[in-house]
Amino acid sequence: RDYTKLKNYWKLLLMDQDKLDFTNFRYHRLFKKGMCDKDVVDYLLGIDLTLKANYDAYQTIKYAVNHKEKELFKNFLNETHKSLSPNMTKAIKSLKVAEEYILNSLSYTYSNGVIEGINNKIKVIKRVSYGYRNFIHFRNRIFIQFNLLQAI
């Protein structure tokens, strides 16, 4: 029966702890009673100690990155983590390899999201146009889309 509960409520384990609902009780057919989301997560974490340890590690990493807490992130990576699953240990090792870059991204607000959006828009123009014979026409279409050139 625990397998079915884990299968149906796994998305609750991925949510932020802060966003879990602990006031509104809803009926859950697998539990055959009304429960809030926090109670469901507590039950699921009580099934296995390794799952609980992995969940706590995951929530700590998620909190540190979302709130840009560099010290918390560094301290978490430098701790010795026992009772974690091999997959989580491997993920933490990967984070240690990229620690410098992750801390850098937590320090600065720079993002390449704007450039990625421009590249995506250019690819959409290219796909929709079925290929321009003349590159100058293609370039002009891009400039017109980005208001860098006035259409005649």
PDB file of N, CA and C in Angstrom, residues 53-151:
ATOM      1  N   ALA A  53      16.199  11.434   4.848  1.00  0.00           N
ATOM      2  CA  ALA A  53      17.500  12.107   4.763  1.00  0.00           C
ATOM      3  C   ALA A  53      17.674  12.779   3.402  1.00  0.00           C
ATOM      4  N   ASN A  54      17.276  12.073   2.335  1.00  0.00           N
ATOM      5  CA  ASN A  54      17.372  12.647   0.993  1.00  0.00           C
ATOM      6  C   ASN A  54      16.467  13.864   0.851  1.00  0.00           C
ATOM      7  N   TYR A  55      15.270  13.781   1.416  1.00  0.00           N
ATOM      8  CA  TYR A  55      14.319  14.890   1.342  1.00  0.00           C
ATOM      9  C   TYR A  55      14.879  16.118   2.060  1.00  0.00           C
ATOM     10  N   ASP A  56      15.438  15.915   3.233  1.00  0.00           N
ATOM     11  CA  ASP A  56      16.005  17.039   3.984  1.00  0.00           C
ATOM     12  C   ASP A  56      17.174  17.670   3.230  1.00  0.00           C
ATOM     13  N   ALA A  57      18.022  16.834   2.629  1.00  0.00           N
ATOM     14  CA  ALA A  57      19.148  17.357   1.850  1.00  0.00           C
ATOM     15  C   ALA A  57      18.649  18.148   0.646  1.00  0.00           C
ATOM     16  N   TYR A  58      17.670  17.597  -0.048  1.00  0.00           N
ATOM     17  CA  TYR A  58      17.096  18.255  -1.228  1.00  0.00           C
ATOM     18  C   TYR A  58      16.480  19.599  -0.864  1.00  0.00           C
ATOM     19  N   GLN A  59      15.731  19.640   0.231  1.00  0.00           N
ATOM     20  CA  GLN A  59      15.086  20.883   0.647  1.00  0.00           C
ATOM     21  C   GLN A  59      16.121  21.927   1.080  1.00  0.00           C
ATOM     22  N   THR A  60      17.205  21.490   1.700  1.00  0.00           N
ATOM     23  CA  THR A  60      18.256  22.422   2.106  1.00  0.00           C
ATOM     24  C   THR A  60      18.914  23.052   0.888  1.00  0.00           C
ATOM     25  N   ILE A  61      19.237  22.227  -0.105  1.00  0.00           N
ATOM     26  CA  ILE A  61      19.853  22.741  -1.333  1.00  0.00           C
ATOM     27  C   ILE A  61      18.902  23.701  -2.030  1.00  0.00           C
ATOM     28  N   LYS A  62      17.654  23.310  -2.123  1.00  0.00           N
ATOM     29  CA  LYS A  62      16.661  24.136  -2.810  1.00  0.00           C
ATOM     30  C   LYS A  62      16.478  25.475  -2.095  1.00  0.00           C
ATOM     31  N   TYR A  63      16.421  25.448  -0.778  1.00  0.00           N
ATOM     32  CA  TYR A  63      16.259  26.685  -0.008  1.00  0.00           C
ATOM     33  C   TYR A  63      17.475  27.597  -0.192  1.00  0.00           C
ATOM     34  N   ALA A  64      18.678  27.020  -0.120  1.00  0.00           N
ATOM     35  CA  ALA A  64      19.899  27.820  -0.242  1.00  0.00           C
ATOM     36  C   ALA A  64      19.989  28.493  -1.610  1.00  0.00           C
ATOM     37  N   VAL A  65      19.619  27.782  -2.656  1.00  0.00           N
ATOM     38  CA  VAL A  65      19.701  28.353  -4.003  1.00  0.00           C
ATOM     39  C   VAL A  65      18.600  29.388  -4.216  1.00  0.00           C
ATOM     40  N   ASN A  66      17.375  29.099  -3.797  1.00  0.00           N
ATOM     41  CA  ASN A  66      16.268  30.034  -4.008  1.00  0.00           C
ATOM     42  C   ASN A  66      16.435  31.328  -3.219  1.00  0.00           C
ATOM     43  N   HIS A  67      17.023  31.243  -2.030  1.00  0.00           N
ATOM     44  CA  HIS A  67      17.187  32.430  -1.193  1.00  0.00           C
ATOM     45  C   HIS A  67      18.608  32.988  -1.262  1.00  0.00           C
ATOM     46  N   LYS A  68      19.410  32.452  -2.177  1.00  0.00           N
ATOM     47  CA  LYS A  68      20.786  32.907  -2.413  1.00  0.00           C
ATOM     48  C   LYS A  68      21.617  32.928  -1.129  1.00  0.00           C
ATOM     49  N   GLU A  69      21.522  31.856  -0.371  1.00  0.00           N
ATOM     50  CA  GLU A  69      22.269  31.713   0.877  1.00  0.00           C
ATOM     51  C   GLU A  69      23.569  30.961   0.590  1.00  0.00           C
ATOM     52  N   LYS A  70      24.634  31.727   0.315  1.00  0.00           N
ATOM     53  CA  LYS A  70      25.913  31.116  -0.044  1.00  0.00           C
ATOM     54  C   LYS A  70      26.505  30.304   1.102  1.00  0.00           C
ATOM     55  N   GLU A  71      26.454  30.856   2.303  1.00  0.00           N
ATOM     56  CA  GLU A  71      27.070  30.178   3.448  1.00  0.00           C
ATOM     57  C   GLU A  71      26.370  28.858   3.761  1.00  0.00           C
ATOM     58  N   LEU A  72      25.063  28.860   3.708  1.00  0.00           N
ATOM     59  CA  LEU A  72      24.305  27.633   3.948  1.00  0.00           C
ATOM     60  C   LEU A  72      24.666  26.572   2.912  1.00  0.00           C
ATOM     61  N   PHE A  73      24.768  26.996   1.649  1.00  0.00           N
ATOM     62  CA  PHE A  73      25.109  26.062   0.574  1.00  0.00           C
ATOM     63  C   PHE A  73      26.513  25.491   0.786  1.00  0.00           C
ATOM     64  N   LYS A  74      27.480  26.361   1.108  1.00  0.00           N
ATOM     65  CA  LYS A  74      28.855  25.895   1.326  1.00  0.00           C
ATOM     66  C   LYS A  74      28.935  24.949   2.515  1.00  0.00           C
ATOM     67  N   ASN A  75      28.283  25.326   3.603  1.00  0.00           N
ATOM     68  CA  ASN A  75      28.311  24.476   4.802  1.00  0.00           C
ATOM     69  C   ASN A  75      27.668  23.122   4.539  1.00  0.00           C
ATOM     70  N   PHE A  76      26.586  23.128   3.769  1.00  0.00           N
ATOM     71  CA  PHE A  76      25.913  21.864   3.465  1.00  0.00           C
ATOM     72  C   PHE A  76      26.820  20.946   2.649  1.00  0.00           C
ATOM     73  N   LEU A  77      27.513  21.506   1.660  1.00  0.00           N
ATOM     74  CA  LEU A  77      28.382  20.672   0.825  1.00  0.00           C
ATOM     75  C   LEU A  77      29.581  20.140   1.605  1.00  0.00           C
ATOM     76  N   ASN A  78      30.053  20.887   2.595  1.00  0.00           N
ATOM     77  CA  ASN A  78      31.236  20.465   3.345  1.00  0.00           C
ATOM     78  C   ASN A  78      30.913  19.486   4.469  1.00  0.00           C
ATOM     79  N   GLU A  79      29.642  19.337   4.814  1.00  0.00           N
ATOM     80  CA  GLU A  79      29.253  18.367   5.839  1.00  0.00           C
ATOM     81  C   GLU A  79      29.446  16.949   5.320  1.00  0.00           C
ATOM     82  N   THR A  80      29.585  16.017   6.247  1.00  0.00           N
ATOM     83  CA  THR A  80      29.586  14.611   5.848  1.00  0.00           C
ATOM     84  C   THR A  80      28.141  14.127   5.903  1.00  0.00           C
ATOM     85  N   HIS A  81      27.704  13.554   4.827  1.00  0.00           N
ATOM     86  CA  HIS A  81      26.307  13.136   4.711  1.00  0.00           C
ATOM     87  C   HIS A  81      26.230  11.619   4.814  1.00  0.00           C
ATOM     88  N   LYS A  82      25.689  11.170   5.919  1.00  0.00           N
ATOM     89  CA  LYS A  82      25.492   9.736   6.098  1.00  0.00           C
ATOM     90  C   LYS A  82      24.027   9.429   5.880  1.00  0.00           C
ATOM     91  N   SER A  83      23.754   8.229   5.593  1.00  0.00           N
ATOM     92  CA  SER A  83      22.407   7.691   5.377  1.00  0.00           C
ATOM     93  C   SER A  83      21.724   8.276   4.149  1.00  0.00           C
ATOM     94  N   LEU A  84      22.489   8.873   3.236  1.00  0.00           N
ATOM     95  CA  LEU A  84      21.914   9.311   1.964  1.00  0.00           C
ATOM     96  C   LEU A  84      22.025   8.175   0.957  1.00  0.00           C
ATOM     97  N   SER A  85      21.148   8.193  -0.020  1.00  0.00           N
ATOM     98  CA  SER A  85      21.205   7.170  -1.057  1.00  0.00           C
ATOM     99  C   SER A  85      22.430   7.413  -1.936  1.00  0.00           C
ATOM    100  N   PRO A  86      22.910   6.386  -2.627  1.00  0.00           N
ATOM    101  CA  PRO A  86      24.071   6.567  -3.513  1.00  0.00           C
ATOM    102  C   PRO A  86      23.822   7.608  -4.602  1.00  0.00           C
ATOM    103  N   ASN A  87      22.596   7.680  -5.094  1.00  0.00           N
ATOM    104  CA  ASN A  87      22.300   8.669  -6.132  1.00  0.00           C
ATOM    105  C   ASN A  87      22.411  10.093  -5.592  1.00  0.00           C
ATOM    106  N   MET A  88      21.933  10.321  -4.388  1.00  0.00           N
ATOM    107  CA  MET A  88      22.021  11.658  -3.797  1.00  0.00           C
ATOM    108  C   MET A  88      23.473  12.007  -3.481  1.00  0.00           C
ATOM    109  N   THR A  89      24.238  11.028  -3.030  1.00  0.00           N
ATOM    110  CA  THR A  89      25.656  11.258  -2.768  1.00  0.00           C
ATOM    111  C   THR A  89      26.381  11.643  -4.045  1.00  0.00           C
ATOM    112  N   LYS A  90      26.035  10.972  -5.127  1.00  0.00           N
ATOM    113  CA  LYS A  90      26.638  11.282  -6.426  1.00  0.00           C
ATOM    114  C   LYS A  90      26.252  12.694  -6.872  1.00  0.00           C
ATOM    115  N   ALA A  91      25.008  13.086  -6.641  1.00  0.00           N
ATOM    116  CA  ALA A  91      24.559  14.434  -7.004  1.00  0.00           C
ATOM    117  C   ALA A  91      25.297  15.488  -6.185  1.00  0.00           C
ATOM    118  N   ILE A  92      25.522  15.214  -4.910  1.00  0.00           N
ATOM    119  CA  ILE A  92      26.239  16.169  -4.062  1.00  0.00           C
ATOM    120  C   ILE A  92      27.694  16.280  -4.508  1.00  0.00           C
ATOM    121  N   LYS A  93      28.295  15.167  -4.931  1.00  0.00           N
ATOM    122  CA  LYS A  93      29.657  15.227  -5.472  1.00  0.00           C
ATOM    123  C   LYS A  93      29.700  16.087  -6.728  1.00  0.00           C
ATOM    124  N   SER A  94      28.684  15.985  -7.560  1.00  0.00           N
ATOM    125  CA  SER A  94      28.617  16.817  -8.763  1.00  0.00           C
ATOM    126  C   SER A  94      28.489  18.288  -8.393  1.00  0.00           C
ATOM    127  N   LEU A  95      27.720  18.580  -7.349  1.00  0.00           N
ATOM    128  CA  LEU A  95      27.601  19.964  -6.888  1.00  0.00           C
ATOM    129  C   LEU A  95      28.929  20.477  -6.341  1.00  0.00           C
ATOM    130  N   LYS A  96      29.699  19.598  -5.690  1.00  0.00           N
ATOM    131  CA  LYS A  96      31.007  20.007  -5.173  1.00  0.00           C
ATOM    132  C   LYS A  96      31.957  20.349  -6.307  1.00  0.00           C
ATOM    133  N   VAL A  97      31.868  19.613  -7.408  1.00  0.00           N
ATOM    134  CA  VAL A  97      32.725  19.896  -8.561  1.00  0.00           C
ATOM    135  C   VAL A  97      32.410  21.280  -9.127  1.00  0.00           C
ATOM    136  N   ALA A  98      31.138  21.624  -9.176  1.00  0.00           N
ATOM    137  CA  ALA A  98      30.710  22.905  -9.745  1.00  0.00           C
ATOM    138  C   ALA A  98      30.465  23.959  -8.669  1.00  0.00           C
ATOM    139  N   GLU A  99      30.993  23.753  -7.474  1.00  0.00           N
ATOM    140  CA  GLU A  99      30.692  24.647  -6.347  1.00  0.00           C
ATOM    141  C   GLU A  99      31.067  26.095  -6.637  1.00  0.00           C
ATOM    142  N   GLU A 100      32.228  26.311  -7.215  1.00  0.00           N
ATOM    143  CA  GLU A 100      32.684  27.678  -7.504  1.00  0.00           C
ATOM    144  C   GLU A 100      31.694  28.407  -8.412  1.00  0.00           C
ATOM    145  N   TYR A 101      31.222  27.718  -9.425  1.00  0.00           N
ATOM    146  CA  TYR A 101      30.314  28.339 -10.390  1.00  0.00           C
ATOM    147  C   TYR A 101      28.926  28.572  -9.782  1.00  0.00           C
ATOM    148  N   ILE A 102      28.484  27.642  -8.954  1.00  0.00           N
ATOM    149  CA  ILE A 102      27.177  27.800  -8.307  1.00  0.00           C
ATOM    150  C   ILE A 102      27.213  28.977  -7.340  1.00  0.00           C
ATOM    151  N   LEU A 103      28.289  29.086  -6.558  1.00  0.00           N
ATOM    152  CA  LEU A 103      28.415  30.213  -5.633  1.00  0.00           C
ATOM    153  C   LEU A 103      28.490  31.531  -6.395  1.00  0.00           C
ATOM    154  N   ASN A 104      29.149  31.510  -7.539  1.00  0.00           N
ATOM    155  CA  ASN A 104      29.221  32.701  -8.384  1.00  0.00           C
ATOM    156  C   ASN A 104      27.829  33.104  -8.864  1.00  0.00           C
ATOM    157  N   SER A 105      27.031  32.121  -9.248  1.00  0.00           N
ATOM    158  CA  SER A 105      25.674  32.432  -9.719  1.00  0.00           C
ATOM    159  C   SER A 105      24.785  32.917  -8.576  1.00  0.00           C
ATOM    160  N   LEU A 106      25.087  32.502  -7.344  1.00  0.00           N
ATOM    161  CA  LEU A 106      24.324  32.993  -6.201  1.00  0.00           C
ATOM    162  C   LEU A 106      24.724  34.421  -5.832  1.00  0.00           C
ATOM    163  N   SER A 107      25.946  34.813  -6.192  1.00  0.00           N
ATOM    164  CA  SER A 107      26.434  36.149  -5.851  1.00  0.00           C
ATOM    165  C   SER A 107      25.923  37.215  -6.800  1.00  0.00           C
ATOM    166  N   TYR A 108      25.845  36.887  -8.072  1.00  0.00           N
ATOM    167  CA  TYR A 108      25.510  37.884  -9.084  1.00  0.00           C
ATOM    168  C   TYR A 108      24.150  37.592  -9.695  1.00  0.00           C
ATOM    169  N   THR A 109      23.531  38.649 -10.199  1.00  0.00           N
ATOM    170  CA  THR A 109      22.196  38.501 -10.780  1.00  0.00           C
ATOM    171  C   THR A 109      22.245  38.403 -12.294  1.00  0.00           C
ATOM    172  N   TYR A 110      23.422  38.250 -12.861  1.00  0.00           N
ATOM    173  CA  TYR A 110      23.523  38.152 -14.310  1.00  0.00           C
ATOM    174  C   TYR A 110      22.873  36.874 -14.802  1.00  0.00           C
ATOM    175  N   SER A 111      22.241  36.986 -15.957  1.00  0.00           N
ATOM    176  CA  SER A 111      21.578  35.830 -16.542  1.00  0.00           C
ATOM    177  C   SER A 111      21.686  35.926 -18.056  1.00  0.00           C
ATOM    178  N   ASN A 112      21.782  34.797 -18.700  1.00  0.00           N
ATOM    179  CA  ASN A 112      21.798  34.800 -20.159  1.00  0.00           C
ATOM    180  C   ASN A 112      20.410  34.501 -20.712  1.00  0.00           C
ATOM    181  N   GLY A 113      19.394  34.673 -19.902  1.00  0.00           N
ATOM    182  CA  GLY A 113      18.025  34.400 -20.322  1.00  0.00           C
ATOM    183  C   GLY A 113      17.577  35.261 -21.482  1.00  0.00           C
ATOM    184  N   VAL A 114      17.994  36.532 -21.504  1.00  0.00           N
ATOM    185  CA  VAL A 114      17.604  37.436 -22.587  1.00  0.00           C
ATOM    186  C   VAL A 114      18.195  36.956 -23.905  1.00  0.00           C
ATOM    187  N   ILE A 115      19.460  36.589 -23.888  1.00  0.00           N
ATOM    188  CA  ILE A 115      20.118  36.118 -25.113  1.00  0.00           C
ATOM    189  C   ILE A 115      19.506  34.808 -25.579  1.00  0.00           C
ATOM    190  N   GLU A 116      19.189  33.920 -24.635  1.00  0.00           N
ATOM    191  CA  GLU A 116      18.537  32.664 -25.009  1.00  0.00           C
ATOM    192  C   GLU A 116      17.179  32.929 -25.649  1.00  0.00           C
ATOM    193  N   GLY A 117      16.452  33.921 -25.142  1.00  0.00           N
ATOM    194  CA  GLY A 117      15.163  34.280 -25.728  1.00  0.00           C
ATOM    195  C   GLY A 117      15.313  34.810 -27.141  1.00  0.00           C
ATOM    196  N   ILE A 118      16.336  35.623 -27.368  1.00  0.00           N
ATOM    197  CA  ILE A 118      16.595  36.147 -28.717  1.00  0.00           C
ATOM    198  C   ILE A 118      16.934  35.007 -29.663  1.00  0.00           C
ATOM    199  N   ASN A 119      17.805  34.099 -29.215  1.00  0.00           N
ATOM    200  CA  ASN A 119      18.167  32.948 -30.056  1.00  0.00           C
ATOM    201  C   ASN A 119      16.942  32.107 -30.395  1.00  0.00           C
ATOM    202  N   ASN A 120      16.071  31.904 -29.422  1.00  0.00           N
ATOM    203  CA  ASN A 120      14.860  31.123 -29.657  1.00  0.00           C
ATOM    204  C   ASN A 120      13.969  31.804 -30.685  1.00  0.00           C
ATOM    205  N   LYS A 121      13.835  33.119 -30.578  1.00  0.00           N
ATOM    206  CA  LYS A 121      12.988  33.855 -31.520  1.00  0.00           C
ATOM    207  C   LYS A 121      13.551  33.769 -32.938  1.00  0.00           C
ATOM    208  N   ILE A 122      14.871  33.846 -33.070  1.00  0.00           N
ATOM    209  CA  ILE A 122      15.506  33.724 -34.388  1.00  0.00           C
ATOM    210  C   ILE A 122      15.274  32.329 -34.957  1.00  0.00           C
ATOM    211  N   LYS A 123      15.377  31.307 -34.120  1.00  0.00           N
ATOM    212  CA  LYS A 123      15.133  29.939 -34.591  1.00  0.00           C
ATOM    213  C   LYS A 123      13.689  29.751 -35.032  1.00  0.00           C
ATOM    214  N   VAL A 124      12.759  30.389 -34.333  1.00  0.00           N
ATOM    215  CA  VAL A 124      11.348  30.300 -34.726  1.00  0.00           C
ATOM    216  C   VAL A 124      11.144  30.966 -36.078  1.00  0.00           C
ATOM    217  N   ILE A 125      11.749  32.135 -36.285  1.00  0.00           N
ATOM    218  CA  ILE A 125      11.653  32.819 -37.584  1.00  0.00           C
ATOM    219  C   ILE A 125      12.210  31.922 -38.678  1.00  0.00           C
ATOM    220  N   LYS A 126      13.337  31.307 -38.412  1.00  0.00           N
ATOM    221  CA  LYS A 126      13.982  30.428 -39.394  1.00  0.00           C
ATOM    222  C   LYS A 126      13.095  29.230 -39.724  1.00  0.00           C
ATOM    223  N   ARG A 127      12.460  28.659 -38.712  1.00  0.00           N
ATOM    224  CA  ARG A 127      11.619  27.485 -38.914  1.00  0.00           C
ATOM    225  C   ARG A 127      10.338  27.834 -39.663  1.00  0.00           C
ATOM    226  N   VAL A 128       9.735  28.952 -39.312  1.00  0.00           N
ATOM    227  CA  VAL A 128       8.464  29.339 -39.914  1.00  0.00           C
ATOM    228  C   VAL A 128       8.648  29.785 -41.360  1.00  0.00           C
ATOM    229  N   SER A 129       9.790  30.366 -41.665  1.00  0.00           N
ATOM    230  CA  SER A 129       9.992  30.944 -43.001  1.00  0.00           C
ATOM    231  C   SER A 129      10.342  29.901 -44.056  1.00  0.00           C
ATOM    232  N   TYR A 130      10.589  28.660 -43.671  1.00  0.00           N
ATOM    233  CA  TYR A 130      10.979  27.582 -44.590  1.00  0.00           C
ATOM    234  C   TYR A 130      12.237  27.928 -45.371  1.00  0.00           C
ATOM    235  N   GLY A 131      13.098  28.759 -44.824  1.00  0.00           N
ATOM    236  CA  GLY A 131      14.376  29.082 -45.449  1.00  0.00           C
ATOM    237  C   GLY A 131      14.271  30.231 -46.427  1.00  0.00           C
ATOM    238  N   TYR A 132      15.089  31.219 -46.228  1.00  0.00           N
ATOM    239  CA  TYR A 132      15.181  32.334 -47.167  1.00  0.00           C
ATOM    240  C   TYR A 132      16.269  32.012 -48.174  1.00  0.00           C
ATOM    241  N   ARG A 133      16.040  32.382 -49.437  1.00  0.00           N
ATOM    242  CA  ARG A 133      17.080  32.178 -50.444  1.00  0.00           C
ATOM    243  C   ARG A 133      18.204  33.173 -50.244  1.00  0.00           C
ATOM    244  N   ASN A 134      17.828  34.362 -49.837  1.00  0.00           N
ATOM    245  CA  ASN A 134      18.800  35.426 -49.697  1.00  0.00           C
ATOM    246  C   ASN A 134      19.003  35.699 -48.206  1.00  0.00           C
ATOM    247  N   PHE A 135      20.250  35.654 -47.760  1.00  0.00           N
ATOM    248  CA  PHE A 135      20.546  35.869 -46.344  1.00  0.00           C
ATOM    249  C   PHE A 135      20.177  37.285 -45.909  1.00  0.00           C
ATOM    250  N   ILE A 136      20.323  38.248 -46.797  1.00  0.00           N
ATOM    251  CA  ILE A 136      20.012  39.651 -46.454  1.00  0.00           C
ATOM    252  C   ILE A 136      18.534  39.783 -46.108  1.00  0.00           C
ATOM    253  N   HIS A 137      17.660  39.091 -46.836  1.00  0.00           N
ATOM    254  CA  HIS A 137      16.232  39.134 -46.520  1.00  0.00           C
ATOM    255  C   HIS A 137      15.968  38.509 -45.143  1.00  0.00           C
ATOM    256  N   PHE A 138      16.657  37.416 -44.868  1.00  0.00           N
ATOM    257  CA  PHE A 138      16.517  36.752 -43.567  1.00  0.00           C
ATOM    258  C   PHE A 138      16.982  37.682 -42.439  1.00  0.00           C
ATOM    259  N   ARG A 139      18.130  38.313 -42.643  1.00  0.00           N
ATOM    260  CA  ARG A 139      18.667  39.247 -41.659  1.00  0.00           C
ATOM    261  C   ARG A 139      17.709  40.421 -41.442  1.00  0.00           C
ATOM    262  N   ASN A 140      17.159  40.935 -42.533  1.00  0.00           N
ATOM    263  CA  ASN A 140      16.218  42.053 -42.424  1.00  0.00           C
ATOM    264  C   ASN A 140      14.955  41.640 -41.665  1.00  0.00           C
ATOM    265  N   ARG A 141      14.483  40.411 -41.888  1.00  0.00           N
ATOM    266  CA  ARG A 141      13.306  39.919 -41.170  1.00  0.00           C
ATOM    267  C   ARG A 141      13.587  39.886 -39.661  1.00  0.00           C
ATOM    268  N   ILE A 142      14.780  39.438 -39.281  1.00  0.00           N
ATOM    269  CA  ILE A 142      15.161  39.410 -37.863  1.00  0.00           C
ATOM    270  C   ILE A 142      15.190  40.827 -37.299  1.00  0.00           C
ATOM    271  N   PHE A 143      15.801  41.756 -38.046  1.00  0.00           N
ATOM    272  CA  PHE A 143      15.865  43.147 -37.585  1.00  0.00           C
ATOM    273  C   PHE A 143      14.476  43.748 -37.433  1.00  0.00           C
ATOM    274  N   ILE A 144      13.584  43.435 -38.352  1.00  0.00           N
ATOM    275  CA  ILE A 144      12.217  43.961 -38.278  1.00  0.00           C
ATOM    276  C   ILE A 144      11.506  43.404 -37.044  1.00  0.00           C
ATOM    277  N   GLN A 145      11.692  42.114 -36.772  1.00  0.00           N
ATOM    278  CA  GLN A 145      11.050  41.503 -35.608  1.00  0.00           C
ATOM    279  C   GLN A 145      11.517  42.139 -34.297  1.00  0.00           C
ATOM    280  N   PHE A 146      12.793  42.548 -34.265  1.00  0.00           N
ATOM    281  CA  PHE A 146      13.341  43.140 -33.048  1.00  0.00           C
ATOM    282  C   PHE A 146      13.319  44.667 -33.070  1.00  0.00           C
ATOM    283  N   ASN A 147      12.589  45.237 -34.017  1.00  0.00           N
ATOM    284  CA  ASN A 147      12.443  46.695 -34.150  1.00  0.00           C
ATOM    285  C   ASN A 147      13.779  47.412 -34.299  1.00  0.00           C
ATOM    286  N   LEU A 148      14.724  46.780 -34.985  1.00  0.00           N
ATOM    287  CA  LEU A 148      16.002  47.414 -35.267  1.00  0.00           C
ATOM    288  C   LEU A 148      16.017  48.021 -36.667  1.00  0.00           C
ATOM    289  N   LEU A 149      14.991  47.713 -37.438  1.00  0.00           N
ATOM    290  CA  LEU A 149      14.887  48.199 -38.810  1.00  0.00           C
ATOM    291  C   LEU A 149      13.421  48.465 -39.083  1.00  0.00           C
ATOM    292  N   GLN A 150      13.134  49.554 -39.761  1.00  0.00           N
ATOM    293  CA  GLN A 150      11.752  49.891 -40.076  1.00  0.00           C
ATOM    294  C   GLN A 150      11.327  49.186 -41.360  1.00  0.00           C
ATOM    295  N   ALA A 151      10.148  48.591 -41.340  1.00  0.00           N
ATOM    296  CA  ALA A 151       9.613  47.947 -42.543  1.00  0.00           C
ATOM    297  C   ALA A 151       9.161  49.026 -43.517  1.00  0.00           C
TER     298      ALA A 151
END
